Coordinates of C-alpha atoms in Angstrom, one line a residue:
M763 CA -33.2 18.8 -33.6
Q764 CA -35.0 16.2 -31.1
T765 CA -35.5 16.9 -28.1
W766 CA -32.9 14.2 -26.3
T767 CA -30.4 16.3 -27.9
I768 CA -31.4 20.1 -27.1
V769 CA -31.7 18.1 -23.4
L770 CA -28.0 16.8 -23.9
L771 CA -26.4 20.1 -24.8
V772 CA -28.3 22.0 -21.8
I773 CA -26.8 19.3 -19.5
L774 CA -23.2 19.7 -21.6
V775 CA -23.5 23.6 -21.5
I776 CA -24.5 23.6 -17.1
L777 CA -21.3 21.1 -17.2
V778 CA -18.9 23.7 -18.5
A779 CA -20.3 26.9 -16.6
A780 CA -19.6 24.5 -13.0
V781 CA -16.4 23.1 -14.1
I782 CA -15.1 27.3 -15.1
A783 CA -16.4 28.2 -11.5
L784 CA -15.2 25.5 -9.5
Y785 CA -11.7 26.3 -11.6
F786 CA -11.6 30.1 -10.3
L787 CA -13.1 29.2 -6.9
G788 CA -9.8 26.8 -6.4
R789 CA -7.6 29.5 -7.6
K790 CA -8.8 31.9 -5.7
A791 CA -8.8 30.0 -2.4
Q792 CA -5.5 28.5 -3.5
R793 CA -4.3 32.1 -2.7
K794 CA -5.9 32.5 -0.1
Q795 CA -4.4 29.7 2.4
A796 CA -0.8 31.2 0.1
E797 CA -1.6 34.7 2.5
Q798 CA -2.4 32.7 5.3
E799 CA 0.6 30.4 5.3
R800 CA 2.7 33.4 4.8
Q801 CA 1.2 35.1 7.7
L802 CA 1.8 32.0 9.9
E803 CA 5.6 32.0 8.8
A804 CA 6.0 36.2 9.8
Y805 CA 4.4 35.4 13.1
K806 CA 6.2 31.4 14.6
Q807 CA 8.2 31.8 17.1
N808 CA 10.3 28.9 18.8
V809 CA 9.0 28.5 22.3
T810 CA 10.0 25.4 25.3
M811 CA 7.1 23.8 26.8
L812 CA 5.6 21.8 29.1
V813 CA 2.1 20.1 27.7
I814 CA -0.4 20.1 29.8
D815 CA -2.7 18.4 28.8
K816 CA -4.4 17.7 25.5
K817 CA -7.9 17.0 23.6
K818 CA -10.3 17.8 20.1
M819 CA -12.7 19.8 22.2
K820 CA -15.1 22.3 20.1
L821 CA -14.3 26.3 19.7
K822 CA -16.3 27.5 22.4
D823 CA -15.5 24.9 25.0
A824 CA -11.9 25.3 24.6
G825 CA -11.3 28.5 27.3
L826 CA -10.0 30.5 23.9
P827 CA -10.2 34.1 24.1
Q828 CA -13.4 35.7 23.4
A829 CA -11.3 37.8 20.0
V830 CA -11.2 34.2 18.2
L831 CA -15.0 33.3 18.6
D832 CA -16.0 36.5 17.5
N833 CA -13.5 35.8 14.1
T834 CA -14.5 32.8 13.7
P835 CA -17.0 31.5 10.9
K836 CA -20.5 30.4 12.3
L837 CA -20.3 26.7 10.5
L838 CA -16.7 26.1 11.9
R839 CA -17.9 26.7 15.3
G840 CA -19.5 23.8 16.6
S841 CA -16.8 21.9 14.6
K842 CA -14.2 19.9 17.7
L843 CA -10.6 21.3 17.0
P844 CA -7.3 19.9 18.4
I845 CA -6.8 21.8 21.5
V846 CA -3.5 21.9 23.5
K847 CA -2.9 22.8 27.0
A848 CA 0.3 24.4 27.5
K849 CA 2.8 26.1 30.4
I850 CA 5.0 28.1 28.6
G851 CA 6.7 29.9 31.3
P852 CA 5.1 31.4 34.2
Q853 CA 1.8 30.9 32.2
I854 CA -0.7 28.0 31.4
V855 CA -1.9 29.1 27.6
T856 CA -4.3 27.3 25.3
L857 CA -3.6 26.8 21.7
V858 CA -5.0 25.3 18.6
S859 CA -2.8 22.0 17.8
D860 CA -2.2 21.8 13.3
E861 CA -4.6 18.2 12.4
K862 CA -1.0 16.9 11.4
I863 CA 1.1 17.2 14.4
F864 CA -2.1 16.4 17.3
D865 CA -0.9 13.0 17.9
I866 CA 3.0 12.7 18.1
I867 CA 2.3 15.8 20.9
P868 CA 3.3 14.4 24.4
V869 CA 1.2 15.0 27.7
K870 CA 3.1 15.9 30.8
K871 CA 6.5 16.5 28.6
E872 CA 9.0 19.2 27.5
V873 CA 8.7 20.0 23.9
K874 CA 10.3 22.7 21.5
A875 CA 7.4 24.1 19.2
T876 CA 7.0 26.6 17.4
V877 CA 4.1 28.6 17.6
S878 CA 2.5 31.4 15.9
G879 CA 0.1 33.2 17.9
I880 CA -2.4 30.5 19.2
Y881 CA -1.2 28.2 16.7
L882 CA 1.1 25.1 17.0
T883 CA 2.1 24.1 13.7
S884 CA 5.2 22.2 14.7
V885 CA 7.0 20.3 17.8
R886 CA 10.4 18.6 19.0
A887 CA 11.8 16.7 21.1
L888 CA 13.7 18.3 24.2
R889 CA 14.9 15.4 25.1
G890 CA 14.9 11.7 23.2
T891 CA 12.2 11.2 20.1
L892 CA 9.3 12.2 19.8
T893 CA 7.2 8.4 18.5
P894 CA 3.7 8.7 17.6
P895 CA 0.8 6.2 19.5
A896 CA 0.4 2.8 18.4
D897 CA -2.3 2.4 15.9
T898 CA -5.6 2.6 18.4
K899 CA -7.8 2.7 16.2
K900 CA -11.8 1.9 18.1
K901 CA -13.3 -0.7 16.1
G902 CA -16.7 0.1 15.2
W903 CA -19.7 -1.4 15.4
F904 CA -20.3 -3.7 13.2
K905 CA -16.8 -5.2 13.3
R906 CA -17.3 -5.3 17.2
N907 CA -20.6 -7.1 16.6
V908 CA -19.0 -9.6 14.2
E909 CA -16.0 -10.3 15.9
K910 CA -18.8 -11.4 19.4
L911 CA -20.5 -13.7 17.2
Q912 CA -18.1 -14.8 16.1
E913 CA -16.8 -15.6 19.8
K914 CA -20.1 -17.4 20.5
A915 CA -19.7 -19.8 17.0
G916 CA -16.1 -20.7 18.5
A917 CA -14.8 -19.9 14.6
K918 CA -11.6 -17.6 14.7
P919 CA -12.2 -13.8 14.3
L920 CA -10.6 -11.6 11.4
K921 CA -8.0 -8.8 11.7

């Protein structure tokens, strides 16, 4: 047997082993996520709240209880999360919002929300409708500089 066929066989065996490992890890992660969804459903409550502020900030800067910080994996402590400060009844509470609904949460307005522990899962308008903000995506460094150069040259800017 030639050396290149041995190398190809070894690479093929490694790839098959990697695919099998990823399959089982994916199934395990899927089961874990389903369990977390069941827990969120079990503890959810509908509340009326006044949204005071919303920001994307680091977990340690958000003002969440120490127990939450202790139970968070170390890799996630430095990442930014969507944090909402709201007044529920007489107390001001810090909540972690779902990424999907963070953009439609209105600031300084009253909303009906579904809360599970400190996790904000859905928001409905108390009066009227909730509209997502217009697409105010920031332009990147390259696009800004291209537009500046085109303005100096007198050309029509790209969209």
